[in-house]
mmCIF file of C-alpha atoms and ligand atoms in Angstrom:
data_model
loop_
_atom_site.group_PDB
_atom_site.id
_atom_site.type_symbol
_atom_site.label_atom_id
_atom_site.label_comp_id
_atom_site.label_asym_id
_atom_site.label_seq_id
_atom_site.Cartn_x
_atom_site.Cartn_y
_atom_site.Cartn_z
ATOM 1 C CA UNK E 1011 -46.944 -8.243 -10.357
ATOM 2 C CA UNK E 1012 -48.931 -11.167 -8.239
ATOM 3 C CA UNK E 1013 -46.478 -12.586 -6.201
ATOM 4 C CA UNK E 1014 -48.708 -15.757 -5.981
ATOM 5 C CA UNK E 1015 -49.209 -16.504 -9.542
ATOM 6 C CA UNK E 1016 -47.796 -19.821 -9.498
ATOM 7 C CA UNK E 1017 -48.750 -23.339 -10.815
ATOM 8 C CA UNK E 1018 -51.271 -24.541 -8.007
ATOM 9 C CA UNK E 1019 -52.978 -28.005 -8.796
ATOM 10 C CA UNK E 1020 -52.260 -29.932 -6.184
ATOM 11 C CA UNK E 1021 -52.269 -29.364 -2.905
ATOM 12 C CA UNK E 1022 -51.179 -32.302 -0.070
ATOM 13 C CA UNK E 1023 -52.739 -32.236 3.296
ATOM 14 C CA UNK E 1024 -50.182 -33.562 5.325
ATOM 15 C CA UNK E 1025 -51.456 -33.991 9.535
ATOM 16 C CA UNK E 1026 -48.833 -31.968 11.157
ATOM 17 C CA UNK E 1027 -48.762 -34.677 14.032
ATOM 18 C CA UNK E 1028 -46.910 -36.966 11.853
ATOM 19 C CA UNK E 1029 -43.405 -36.275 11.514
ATOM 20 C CA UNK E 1030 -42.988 -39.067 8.974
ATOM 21 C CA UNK E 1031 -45.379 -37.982 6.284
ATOM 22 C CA UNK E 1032 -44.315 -34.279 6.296
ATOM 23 C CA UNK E 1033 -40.701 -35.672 5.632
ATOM 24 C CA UNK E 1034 -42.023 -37.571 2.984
ATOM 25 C CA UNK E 1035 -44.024 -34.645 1.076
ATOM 26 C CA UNK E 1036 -40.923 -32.660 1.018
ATOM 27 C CA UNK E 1037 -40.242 -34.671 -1.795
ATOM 28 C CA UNK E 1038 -43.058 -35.226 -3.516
ATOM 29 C CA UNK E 1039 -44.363 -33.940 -6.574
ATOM 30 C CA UNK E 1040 -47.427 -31.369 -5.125
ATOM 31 C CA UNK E 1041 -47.228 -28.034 -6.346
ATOM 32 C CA UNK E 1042 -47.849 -27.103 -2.373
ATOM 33 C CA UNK E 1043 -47.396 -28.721 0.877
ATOM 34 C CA UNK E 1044 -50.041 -27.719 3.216
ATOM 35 C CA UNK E 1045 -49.399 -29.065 6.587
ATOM 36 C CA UNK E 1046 -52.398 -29.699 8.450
ATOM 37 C CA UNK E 1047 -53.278 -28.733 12.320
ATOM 38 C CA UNK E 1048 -57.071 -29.059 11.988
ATOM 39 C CA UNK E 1049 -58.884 -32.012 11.626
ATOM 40 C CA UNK E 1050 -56.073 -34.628 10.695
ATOM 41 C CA UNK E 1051 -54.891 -33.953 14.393
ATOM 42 C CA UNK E 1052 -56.413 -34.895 17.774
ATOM 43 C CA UNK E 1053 -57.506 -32.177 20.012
ATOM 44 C CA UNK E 1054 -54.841 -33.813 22.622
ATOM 45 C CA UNK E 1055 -52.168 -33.299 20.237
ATOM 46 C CA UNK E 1056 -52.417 -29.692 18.818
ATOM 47 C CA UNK E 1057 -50.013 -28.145 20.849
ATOM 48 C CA UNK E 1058 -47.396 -31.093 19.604
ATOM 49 C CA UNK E 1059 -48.706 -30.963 16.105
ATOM 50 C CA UNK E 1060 -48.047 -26.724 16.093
ATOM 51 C CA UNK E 1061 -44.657 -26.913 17.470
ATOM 52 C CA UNK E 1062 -43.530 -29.806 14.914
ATOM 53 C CA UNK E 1063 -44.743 -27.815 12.019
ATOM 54 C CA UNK E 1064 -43.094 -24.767 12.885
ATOM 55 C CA UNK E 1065 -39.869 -26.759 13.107
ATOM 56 C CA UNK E 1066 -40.783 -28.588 9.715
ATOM 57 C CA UNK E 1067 -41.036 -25.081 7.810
ATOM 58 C CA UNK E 1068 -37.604 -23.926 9.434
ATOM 59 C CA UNK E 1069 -36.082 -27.284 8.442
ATOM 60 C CA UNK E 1070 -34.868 -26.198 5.615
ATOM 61 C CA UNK E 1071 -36.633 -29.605 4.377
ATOM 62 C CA UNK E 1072 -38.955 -27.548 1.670
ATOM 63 C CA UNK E 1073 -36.633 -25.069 0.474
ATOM 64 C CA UNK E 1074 -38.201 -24.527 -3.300
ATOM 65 C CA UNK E 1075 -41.597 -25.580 -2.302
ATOM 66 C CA UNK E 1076 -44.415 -23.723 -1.585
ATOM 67 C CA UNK E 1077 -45.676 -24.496 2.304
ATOM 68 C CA UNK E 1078 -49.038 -23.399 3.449
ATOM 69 C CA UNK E 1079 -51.017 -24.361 7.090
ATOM 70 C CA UNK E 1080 -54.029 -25.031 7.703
ATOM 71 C CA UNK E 1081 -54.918 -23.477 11.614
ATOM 72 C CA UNK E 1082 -57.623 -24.177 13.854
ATOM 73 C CA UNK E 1083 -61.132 -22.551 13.276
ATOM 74 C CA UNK E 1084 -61.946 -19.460 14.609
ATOM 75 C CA UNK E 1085 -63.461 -19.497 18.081
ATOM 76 C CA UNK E 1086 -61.383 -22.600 19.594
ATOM 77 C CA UNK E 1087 -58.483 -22.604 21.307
ATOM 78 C CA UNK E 1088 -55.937 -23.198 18.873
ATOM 79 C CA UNK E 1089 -56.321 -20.373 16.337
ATOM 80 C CA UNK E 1090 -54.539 -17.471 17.870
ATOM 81 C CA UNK E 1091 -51.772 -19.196 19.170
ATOM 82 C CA UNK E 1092 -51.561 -21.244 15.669
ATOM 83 C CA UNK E 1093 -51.595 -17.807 14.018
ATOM 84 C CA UNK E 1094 -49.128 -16.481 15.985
ATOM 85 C CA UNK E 1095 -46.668 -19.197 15.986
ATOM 86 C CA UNK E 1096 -46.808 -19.050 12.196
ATOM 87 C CA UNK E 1097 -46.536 -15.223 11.951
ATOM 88 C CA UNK E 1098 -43.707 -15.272 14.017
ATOM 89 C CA UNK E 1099 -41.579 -18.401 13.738
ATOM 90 C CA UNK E 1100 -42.454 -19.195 9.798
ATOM 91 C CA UNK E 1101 -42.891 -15.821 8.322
ATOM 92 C CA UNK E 1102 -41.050 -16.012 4.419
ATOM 93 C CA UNK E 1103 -41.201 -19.648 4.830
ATOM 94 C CA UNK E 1104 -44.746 -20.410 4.429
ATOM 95 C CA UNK E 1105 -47.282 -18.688 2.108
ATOM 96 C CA UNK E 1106 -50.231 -18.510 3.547
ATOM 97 C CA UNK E 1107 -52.794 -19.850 6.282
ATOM 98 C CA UNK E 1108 -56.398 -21.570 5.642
ATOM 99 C CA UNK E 1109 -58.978 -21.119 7.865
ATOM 100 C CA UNK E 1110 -61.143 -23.625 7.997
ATOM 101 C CA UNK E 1111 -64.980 -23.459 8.558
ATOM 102 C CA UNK E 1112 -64.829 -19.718 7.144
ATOM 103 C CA UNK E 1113 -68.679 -18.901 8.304
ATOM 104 C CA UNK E 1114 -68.606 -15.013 7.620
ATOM 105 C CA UNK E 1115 -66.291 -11.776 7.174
ATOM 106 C CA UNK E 1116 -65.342 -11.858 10.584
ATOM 107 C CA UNK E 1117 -63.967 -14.778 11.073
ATOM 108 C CA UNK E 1118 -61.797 -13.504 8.607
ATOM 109 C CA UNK E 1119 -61.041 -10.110 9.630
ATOM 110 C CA UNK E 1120 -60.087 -12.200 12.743
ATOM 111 C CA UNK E 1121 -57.136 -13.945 10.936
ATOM 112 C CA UNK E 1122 -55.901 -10.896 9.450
ATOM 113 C CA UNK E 1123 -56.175 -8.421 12.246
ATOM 114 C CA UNK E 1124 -53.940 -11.100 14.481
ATOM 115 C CA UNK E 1125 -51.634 -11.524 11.639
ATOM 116 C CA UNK E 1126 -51.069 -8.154 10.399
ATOM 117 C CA UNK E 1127 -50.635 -7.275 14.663
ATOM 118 C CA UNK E 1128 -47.735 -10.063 14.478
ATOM 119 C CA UNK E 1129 -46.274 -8.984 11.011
ATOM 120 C CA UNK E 1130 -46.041 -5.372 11.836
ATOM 121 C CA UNK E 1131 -43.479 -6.619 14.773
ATOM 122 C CA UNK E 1132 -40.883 -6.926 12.209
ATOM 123 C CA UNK E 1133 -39.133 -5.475 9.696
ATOM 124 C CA UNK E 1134 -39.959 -8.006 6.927
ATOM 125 C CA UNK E 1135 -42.048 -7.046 3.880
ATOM 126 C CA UNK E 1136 -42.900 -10.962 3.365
ATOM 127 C CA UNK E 1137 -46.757 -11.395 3.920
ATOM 128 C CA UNK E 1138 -48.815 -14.453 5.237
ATOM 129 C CA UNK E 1139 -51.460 -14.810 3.001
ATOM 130 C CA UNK E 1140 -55.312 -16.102 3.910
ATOM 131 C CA UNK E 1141 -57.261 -18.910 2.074
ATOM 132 C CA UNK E 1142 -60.851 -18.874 3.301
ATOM 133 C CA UNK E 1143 -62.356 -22.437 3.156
ATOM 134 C CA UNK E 1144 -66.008 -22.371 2.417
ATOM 135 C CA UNK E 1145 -67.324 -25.544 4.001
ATOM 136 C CA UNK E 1146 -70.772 -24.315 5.889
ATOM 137 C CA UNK E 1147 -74.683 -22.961 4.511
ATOM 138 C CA UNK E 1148 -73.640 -19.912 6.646
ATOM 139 C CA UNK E 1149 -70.644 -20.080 4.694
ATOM 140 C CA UNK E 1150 -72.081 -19.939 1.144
ATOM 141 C CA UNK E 1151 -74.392 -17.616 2.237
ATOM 142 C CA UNK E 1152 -71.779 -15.335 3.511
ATOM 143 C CA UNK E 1153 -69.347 -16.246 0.577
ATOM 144 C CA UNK E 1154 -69.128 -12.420 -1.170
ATOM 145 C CA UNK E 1155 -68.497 -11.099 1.902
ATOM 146 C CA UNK E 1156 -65.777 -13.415 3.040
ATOM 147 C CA UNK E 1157 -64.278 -13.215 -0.702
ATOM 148 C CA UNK E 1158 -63.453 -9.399 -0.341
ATOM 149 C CA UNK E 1159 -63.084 -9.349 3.846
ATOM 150 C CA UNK E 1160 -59.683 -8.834 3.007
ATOM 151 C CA UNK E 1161 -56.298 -7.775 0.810
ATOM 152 C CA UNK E 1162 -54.617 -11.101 1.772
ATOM 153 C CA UNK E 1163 -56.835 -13.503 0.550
ATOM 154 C CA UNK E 1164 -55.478 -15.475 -2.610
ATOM 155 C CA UNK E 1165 -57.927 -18.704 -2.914
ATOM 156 C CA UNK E 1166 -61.129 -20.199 -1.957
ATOM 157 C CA UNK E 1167 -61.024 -23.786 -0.684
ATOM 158 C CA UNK E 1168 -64.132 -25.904 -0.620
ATOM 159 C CA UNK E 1169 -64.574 -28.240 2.256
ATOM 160 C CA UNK E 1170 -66.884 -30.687 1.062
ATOM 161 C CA UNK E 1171 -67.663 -33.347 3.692
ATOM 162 C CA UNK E 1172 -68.388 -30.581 6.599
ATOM 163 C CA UNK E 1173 -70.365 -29.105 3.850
ATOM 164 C CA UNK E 1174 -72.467 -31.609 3.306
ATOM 165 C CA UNK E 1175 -72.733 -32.335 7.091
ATOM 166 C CA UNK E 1176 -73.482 -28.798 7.171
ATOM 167 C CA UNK E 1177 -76.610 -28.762 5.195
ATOM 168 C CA UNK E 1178 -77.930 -32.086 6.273
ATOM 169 C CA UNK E 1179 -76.666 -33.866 3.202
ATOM 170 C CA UNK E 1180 -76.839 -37.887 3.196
ATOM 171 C CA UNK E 1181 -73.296 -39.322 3.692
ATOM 172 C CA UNK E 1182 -73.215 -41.490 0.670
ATOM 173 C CA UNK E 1183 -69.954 -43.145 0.886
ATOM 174 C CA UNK E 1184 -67.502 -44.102 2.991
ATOM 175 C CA UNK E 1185 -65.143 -40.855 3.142
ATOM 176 C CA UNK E 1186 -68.211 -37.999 2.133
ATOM 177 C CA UNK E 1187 -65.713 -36.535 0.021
ATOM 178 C CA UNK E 1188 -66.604 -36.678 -3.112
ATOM 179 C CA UNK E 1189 -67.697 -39.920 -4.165
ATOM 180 C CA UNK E 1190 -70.955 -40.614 -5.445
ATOM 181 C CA UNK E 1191 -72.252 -37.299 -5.771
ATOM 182 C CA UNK E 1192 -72.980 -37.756 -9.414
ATOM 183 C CA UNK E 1193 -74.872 -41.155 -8.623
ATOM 184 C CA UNK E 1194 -77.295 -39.831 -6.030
ATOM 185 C CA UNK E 1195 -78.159 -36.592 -7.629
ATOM 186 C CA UNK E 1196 -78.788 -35.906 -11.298
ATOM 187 C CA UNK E 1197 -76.022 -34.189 -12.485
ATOM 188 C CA UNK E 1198 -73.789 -33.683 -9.749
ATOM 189 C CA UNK E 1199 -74.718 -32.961 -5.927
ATOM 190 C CA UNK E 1200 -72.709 -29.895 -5.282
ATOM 191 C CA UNK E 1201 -72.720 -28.222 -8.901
ATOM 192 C CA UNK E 1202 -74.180 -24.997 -7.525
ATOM 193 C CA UNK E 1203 -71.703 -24.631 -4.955
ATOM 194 C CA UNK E 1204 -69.181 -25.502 -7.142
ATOM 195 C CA UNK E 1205 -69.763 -23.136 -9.524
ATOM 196 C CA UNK E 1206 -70.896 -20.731 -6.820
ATOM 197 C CA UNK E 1207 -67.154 -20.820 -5.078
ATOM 198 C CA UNK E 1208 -65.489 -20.824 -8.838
ATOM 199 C CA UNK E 1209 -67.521 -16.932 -9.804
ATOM 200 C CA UNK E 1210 -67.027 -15.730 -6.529
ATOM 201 C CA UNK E 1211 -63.460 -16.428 -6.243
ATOM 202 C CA UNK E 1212 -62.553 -15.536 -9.985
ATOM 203 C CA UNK E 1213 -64.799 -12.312 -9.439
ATOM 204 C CA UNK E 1214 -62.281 -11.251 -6.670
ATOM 205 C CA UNK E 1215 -59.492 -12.480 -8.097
ATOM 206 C CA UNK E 1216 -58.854 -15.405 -5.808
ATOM 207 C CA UNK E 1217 -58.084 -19.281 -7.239
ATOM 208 C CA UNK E 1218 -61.337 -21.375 -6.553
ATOM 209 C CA UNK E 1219 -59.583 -24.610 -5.437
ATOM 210 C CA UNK E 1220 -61.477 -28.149 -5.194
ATOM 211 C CA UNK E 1221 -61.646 -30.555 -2.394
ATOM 212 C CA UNK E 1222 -59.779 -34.005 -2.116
ATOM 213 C CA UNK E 1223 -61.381 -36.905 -3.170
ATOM 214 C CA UNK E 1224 -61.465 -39.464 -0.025
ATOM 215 C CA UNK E 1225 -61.439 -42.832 -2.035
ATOM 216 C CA UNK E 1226 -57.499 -42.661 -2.777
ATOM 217 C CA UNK E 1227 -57.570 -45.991 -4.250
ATOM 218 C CA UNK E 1228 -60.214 -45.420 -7.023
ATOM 219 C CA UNK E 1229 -57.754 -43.255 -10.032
ATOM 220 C CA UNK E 1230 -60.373 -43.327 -12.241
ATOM 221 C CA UNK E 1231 -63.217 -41.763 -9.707
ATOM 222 C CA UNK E 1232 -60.028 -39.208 -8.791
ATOM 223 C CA UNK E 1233 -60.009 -38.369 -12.554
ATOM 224 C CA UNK E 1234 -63.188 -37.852 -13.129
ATOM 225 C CA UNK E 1235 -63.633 -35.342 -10.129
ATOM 226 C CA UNK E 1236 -60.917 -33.830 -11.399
ATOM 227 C CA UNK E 1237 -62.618 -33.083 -14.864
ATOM 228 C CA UNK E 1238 -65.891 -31.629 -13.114
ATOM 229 C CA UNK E 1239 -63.633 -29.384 -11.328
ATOM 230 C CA UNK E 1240 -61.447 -28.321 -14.035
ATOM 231 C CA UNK E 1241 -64.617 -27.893 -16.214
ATOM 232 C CA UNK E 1242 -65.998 -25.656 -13.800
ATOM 233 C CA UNK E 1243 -63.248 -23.484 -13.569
ATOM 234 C CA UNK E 1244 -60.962 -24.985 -10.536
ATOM 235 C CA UNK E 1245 -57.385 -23.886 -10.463
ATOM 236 C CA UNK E 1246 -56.234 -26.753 -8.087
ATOM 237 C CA UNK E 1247 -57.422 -29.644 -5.559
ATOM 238 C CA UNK E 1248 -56.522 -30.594 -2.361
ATOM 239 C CA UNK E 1249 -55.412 -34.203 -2.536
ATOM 240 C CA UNK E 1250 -54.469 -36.252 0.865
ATOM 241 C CA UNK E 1251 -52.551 -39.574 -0.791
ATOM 242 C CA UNK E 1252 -49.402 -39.076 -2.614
ATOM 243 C CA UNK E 1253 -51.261 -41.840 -4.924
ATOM 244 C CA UNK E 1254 -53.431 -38.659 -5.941
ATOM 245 C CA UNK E 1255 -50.813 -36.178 -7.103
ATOM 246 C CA UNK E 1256 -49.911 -37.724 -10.978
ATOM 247 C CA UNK E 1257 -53.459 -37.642 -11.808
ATOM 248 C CA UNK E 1258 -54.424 -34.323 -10.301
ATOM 249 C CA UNK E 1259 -51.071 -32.747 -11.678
ATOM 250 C CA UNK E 1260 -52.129 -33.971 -15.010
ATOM 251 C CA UNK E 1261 -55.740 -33.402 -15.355
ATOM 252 C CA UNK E 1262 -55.086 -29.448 -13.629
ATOM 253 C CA UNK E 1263 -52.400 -28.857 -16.815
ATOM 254 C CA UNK E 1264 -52.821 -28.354 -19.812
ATOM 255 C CA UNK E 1265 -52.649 -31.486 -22.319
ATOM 256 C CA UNK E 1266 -50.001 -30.830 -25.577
ATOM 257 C CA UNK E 1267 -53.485 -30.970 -27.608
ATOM 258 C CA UNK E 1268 -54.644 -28.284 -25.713
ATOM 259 C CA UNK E 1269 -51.718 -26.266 -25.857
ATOM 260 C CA UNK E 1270 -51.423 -26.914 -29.238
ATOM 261 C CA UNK E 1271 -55.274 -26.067 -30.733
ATOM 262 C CA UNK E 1272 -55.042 -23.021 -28.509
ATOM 263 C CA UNK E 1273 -51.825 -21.800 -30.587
ATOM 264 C CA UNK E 1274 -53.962 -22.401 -33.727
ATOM 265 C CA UNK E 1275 -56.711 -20.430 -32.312
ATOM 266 C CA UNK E 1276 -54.747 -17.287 -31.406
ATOM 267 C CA UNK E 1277 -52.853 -17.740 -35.081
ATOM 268 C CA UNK E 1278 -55.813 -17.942 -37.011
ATOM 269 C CA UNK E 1279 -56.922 -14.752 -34.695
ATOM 270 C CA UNK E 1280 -54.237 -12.634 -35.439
ATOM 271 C CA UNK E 1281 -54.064 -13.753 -39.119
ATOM 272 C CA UNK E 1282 -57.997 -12.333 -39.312
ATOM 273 C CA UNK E 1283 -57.344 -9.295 -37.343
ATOM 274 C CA UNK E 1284 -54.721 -8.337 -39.909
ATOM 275 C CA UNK E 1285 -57.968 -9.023 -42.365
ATOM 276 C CA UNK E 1286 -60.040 -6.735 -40.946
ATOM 277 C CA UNK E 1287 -62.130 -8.893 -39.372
ATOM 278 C CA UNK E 1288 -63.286 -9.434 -35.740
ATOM 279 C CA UNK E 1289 -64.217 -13.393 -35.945
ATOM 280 C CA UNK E 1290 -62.702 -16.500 -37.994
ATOM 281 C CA UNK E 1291 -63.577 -19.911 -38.937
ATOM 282 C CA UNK E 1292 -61.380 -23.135 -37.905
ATOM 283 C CA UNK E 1293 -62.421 -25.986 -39.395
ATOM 284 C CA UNK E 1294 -65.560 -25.090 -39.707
ATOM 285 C CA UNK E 1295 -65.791 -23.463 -36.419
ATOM 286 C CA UNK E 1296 -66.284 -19.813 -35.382
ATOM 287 C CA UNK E 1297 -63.644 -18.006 -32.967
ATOM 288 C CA UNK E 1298 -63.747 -14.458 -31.815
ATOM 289 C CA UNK E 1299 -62.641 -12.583 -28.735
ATOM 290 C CA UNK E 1300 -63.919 -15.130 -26.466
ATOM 291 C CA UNK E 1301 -62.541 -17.688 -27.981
ATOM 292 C CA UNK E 1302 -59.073 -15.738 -28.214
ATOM 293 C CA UNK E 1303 -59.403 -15.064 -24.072
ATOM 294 C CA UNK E 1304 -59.866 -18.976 -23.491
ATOM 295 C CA UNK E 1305 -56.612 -20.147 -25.556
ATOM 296 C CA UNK E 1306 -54.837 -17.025 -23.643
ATOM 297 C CA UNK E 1307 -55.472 -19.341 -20.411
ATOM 298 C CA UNK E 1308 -54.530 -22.499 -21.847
ATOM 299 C CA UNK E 1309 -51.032 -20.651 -22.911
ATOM 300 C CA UNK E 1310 -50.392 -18.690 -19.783
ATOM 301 C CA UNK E 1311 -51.029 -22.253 -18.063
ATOM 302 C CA UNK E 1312 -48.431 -24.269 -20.095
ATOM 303 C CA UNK E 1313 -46.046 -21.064 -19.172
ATOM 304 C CA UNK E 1314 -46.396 -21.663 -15.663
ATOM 305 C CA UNK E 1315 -45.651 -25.618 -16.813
ATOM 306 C CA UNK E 1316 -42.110 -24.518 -17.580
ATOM 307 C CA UNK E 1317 -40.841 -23.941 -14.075
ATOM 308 C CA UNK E 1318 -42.101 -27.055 -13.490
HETATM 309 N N1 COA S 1586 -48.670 -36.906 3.118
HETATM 310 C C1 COA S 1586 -47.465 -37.489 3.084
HETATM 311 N N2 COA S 1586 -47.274 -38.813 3.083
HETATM 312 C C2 COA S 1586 -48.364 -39.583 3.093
HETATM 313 C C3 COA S 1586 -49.661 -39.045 3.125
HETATM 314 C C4 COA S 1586 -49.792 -37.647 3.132
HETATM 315 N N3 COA S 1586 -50.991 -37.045 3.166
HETATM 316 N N4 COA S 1586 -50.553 -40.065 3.105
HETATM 317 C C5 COA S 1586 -49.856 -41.198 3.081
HETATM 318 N N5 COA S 1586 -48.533 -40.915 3.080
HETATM 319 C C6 COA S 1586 -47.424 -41.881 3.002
HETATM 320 C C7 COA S 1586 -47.459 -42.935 4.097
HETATM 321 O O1 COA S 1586 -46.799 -42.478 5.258
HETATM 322 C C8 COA S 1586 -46.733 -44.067 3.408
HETATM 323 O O2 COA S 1586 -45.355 -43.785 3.456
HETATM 324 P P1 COA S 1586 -44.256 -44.964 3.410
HETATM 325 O O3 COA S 1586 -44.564 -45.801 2.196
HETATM 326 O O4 COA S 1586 -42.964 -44.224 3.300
HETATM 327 O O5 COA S 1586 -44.438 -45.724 4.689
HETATM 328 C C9 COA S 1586 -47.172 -43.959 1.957
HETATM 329 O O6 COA S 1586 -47.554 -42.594 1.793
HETATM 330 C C10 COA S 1586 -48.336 -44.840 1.601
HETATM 331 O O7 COA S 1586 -49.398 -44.618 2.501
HETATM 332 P P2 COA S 1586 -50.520 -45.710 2.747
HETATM 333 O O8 COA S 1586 -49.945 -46.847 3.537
HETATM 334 O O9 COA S 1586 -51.139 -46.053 1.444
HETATM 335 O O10 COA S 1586 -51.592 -44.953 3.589
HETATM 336 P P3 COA S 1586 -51.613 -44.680 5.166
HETATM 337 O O11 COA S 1586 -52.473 -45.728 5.811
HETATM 338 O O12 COA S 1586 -50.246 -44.475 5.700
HETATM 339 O O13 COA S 1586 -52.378 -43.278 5.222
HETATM 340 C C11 COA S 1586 -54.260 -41.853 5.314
HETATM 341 C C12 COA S 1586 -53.701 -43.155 4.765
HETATM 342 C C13 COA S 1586 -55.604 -41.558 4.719
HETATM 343 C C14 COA S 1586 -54.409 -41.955 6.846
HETATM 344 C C15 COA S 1586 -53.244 -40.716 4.951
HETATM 345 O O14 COA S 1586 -53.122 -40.711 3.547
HETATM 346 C C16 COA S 1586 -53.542 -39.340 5.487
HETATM 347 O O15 COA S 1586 -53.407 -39.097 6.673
HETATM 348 N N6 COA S 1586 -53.909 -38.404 4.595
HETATM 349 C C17 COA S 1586 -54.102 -37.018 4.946
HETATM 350 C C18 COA S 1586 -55.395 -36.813 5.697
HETATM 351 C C19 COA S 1586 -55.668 -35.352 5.894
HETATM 352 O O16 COA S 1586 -54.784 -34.514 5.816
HETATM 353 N N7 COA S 1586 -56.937 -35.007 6.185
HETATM 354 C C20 COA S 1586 -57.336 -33.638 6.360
HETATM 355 C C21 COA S 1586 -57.566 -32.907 5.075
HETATM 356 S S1 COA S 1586 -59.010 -33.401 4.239
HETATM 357 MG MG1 MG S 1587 -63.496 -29.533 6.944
#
């Protein structure tokens, strides 16, 4: 049984400096809380920002949430004793870690050697699980390899501003995440790495999950980057408003059309199976196997939908 199959469209970035917004996400609507010790916190306030998330998770403020962190990257400071903190104070209570700026294998193999070191301390059987964030070329490049570096991982994250700073992009708007990257590109910007992150993380059986969208006033540019993701193949999106969860939450589910053509679908399936036959029309339309597999995901979505 995956342990992690769970409803995940939205997930809120909350800086773990600010003691005031992670109260406030405890009761908010995201399907995960990820507190943040990376770049939403100043370098002079990391040891602060560590220590008030590790009381946060032991609160008992989230108790029927889901609580990831997001450490340091790999080669400063912060990471191991961010790992370590979290492996030992917040072990049960949170789900996984991200690591950020995932450039190749290692970085991973990093994470998991220093967690499994800290995990095998105790008696617990409850896991920390890794989320690789793909936000460099070396990154991309690498991304197989960090997909499969290891057991623990459940998602891929793309970090699309450092991305784009990564590759030399043009920062064409004011947050460089994600607006305006259908407007300066035909089609849109980062569609290969898009769909690059989606395959790769579905071929290891990880959740390819979107980044935010910086421009938390605009609903309708939110939307819309919300549809390119989900048409891709995106199981979730970071968001970093609270503005930002209805919409996300809504585009990442199922609508009752959907749910309700993909019941047709696997009726009229079944009813030609029992005729012999391997394909079926609906309204003019053909439907076979494939078609059979996609309303499957549209049902075993709107499952998850009922523990909402
Ligand atoms: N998590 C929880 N609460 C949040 C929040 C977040 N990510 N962003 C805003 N809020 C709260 C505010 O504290 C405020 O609460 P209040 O009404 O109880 O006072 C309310 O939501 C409205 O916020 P608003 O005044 O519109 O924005 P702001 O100026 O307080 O914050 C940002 C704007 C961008 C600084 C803030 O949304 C933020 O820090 N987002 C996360 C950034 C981040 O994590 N970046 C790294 C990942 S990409
Ligand atoms: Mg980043």
């Amino acid at each position: 049984m995956n342990t992690w199959r769970k409803l995940r469209r939205t997930i809120l970035s909350v800086p773990a400096n600010n003691m005031k917004m992670i109260e406030k996400s405890a009761g908010l609507s995201a399907d995960i809380i990820m507190l943040d010790l990376e770049d939403s916190v100043p370098l002079s306030q990391k040891d602060e920002a560590r220590a008030t998330a590790v009381k946060a998770v032991n609160s008992g403020i989230f108790s029927g949430k889901t609580v990831s962190v997001r450490v340091n990257p790999t080669g400063t400071a912060q990471i191991y004793k961010d790992i370590i903190a979290l492996a030992q104070e917040c072990r049960g209570k949170i789900e996984s870690v991200i690591i950020p700026k995932t450039d190749r294998a290692a970085d991973i193999h990093f994470a998991e050697g220093l967690l499994r070191s800290v995990m095998a301390e105790s008696a617990s059987d409850e896991l920390i699980y890794i989320e690789p964030s793909i936000e460099s070329a070396e990154g991309l490049e690498n991304i197989s390899e960090i997909a499969s570096a290891s057991a623990l991982n459940i998602s891929l994250v793309f970090g699309i501003a450092d991305f784009t700073a990564s590759t030399g992009g043009r920062l064409t708007s004011l947050s460089g995440h994600g607006e305006n990257d259908e407007s300066v590109y035909p089609g849109h910007r980062f569609h290969y790495v898009m769909s690059r992150i989606v395959s790769t993380a579905r071929a290891n059986g990880l959740y390819p999950i979107d980044a935010p969208f910086g421009n938390f006033r605009d609903t309708e540019g939110l939307k819309k980057s919300c549809l390119t993701a989900t048409a891709l193949g995106f199981e979730g999106k970071w968001v970093i408003h609270p503005d930002q969860i209805e919409t996300v939450n809504s585009v990442f589910a199922p609508s009752q059309e959907e749910i309700e053509r993909a019941g047709a679908i696997i009726q009229a399936y079944e009813n030609a199976g029992s005729n012999k036959a391997g394909s079926a029309q609906i309204e003019g339309r053909m439907i076979d196997g494939a078609t059979l597999r996609l309303a499957k995901l549209v049902h075993e979505k709107a499952e998850l939908m009922k523990n909402v």
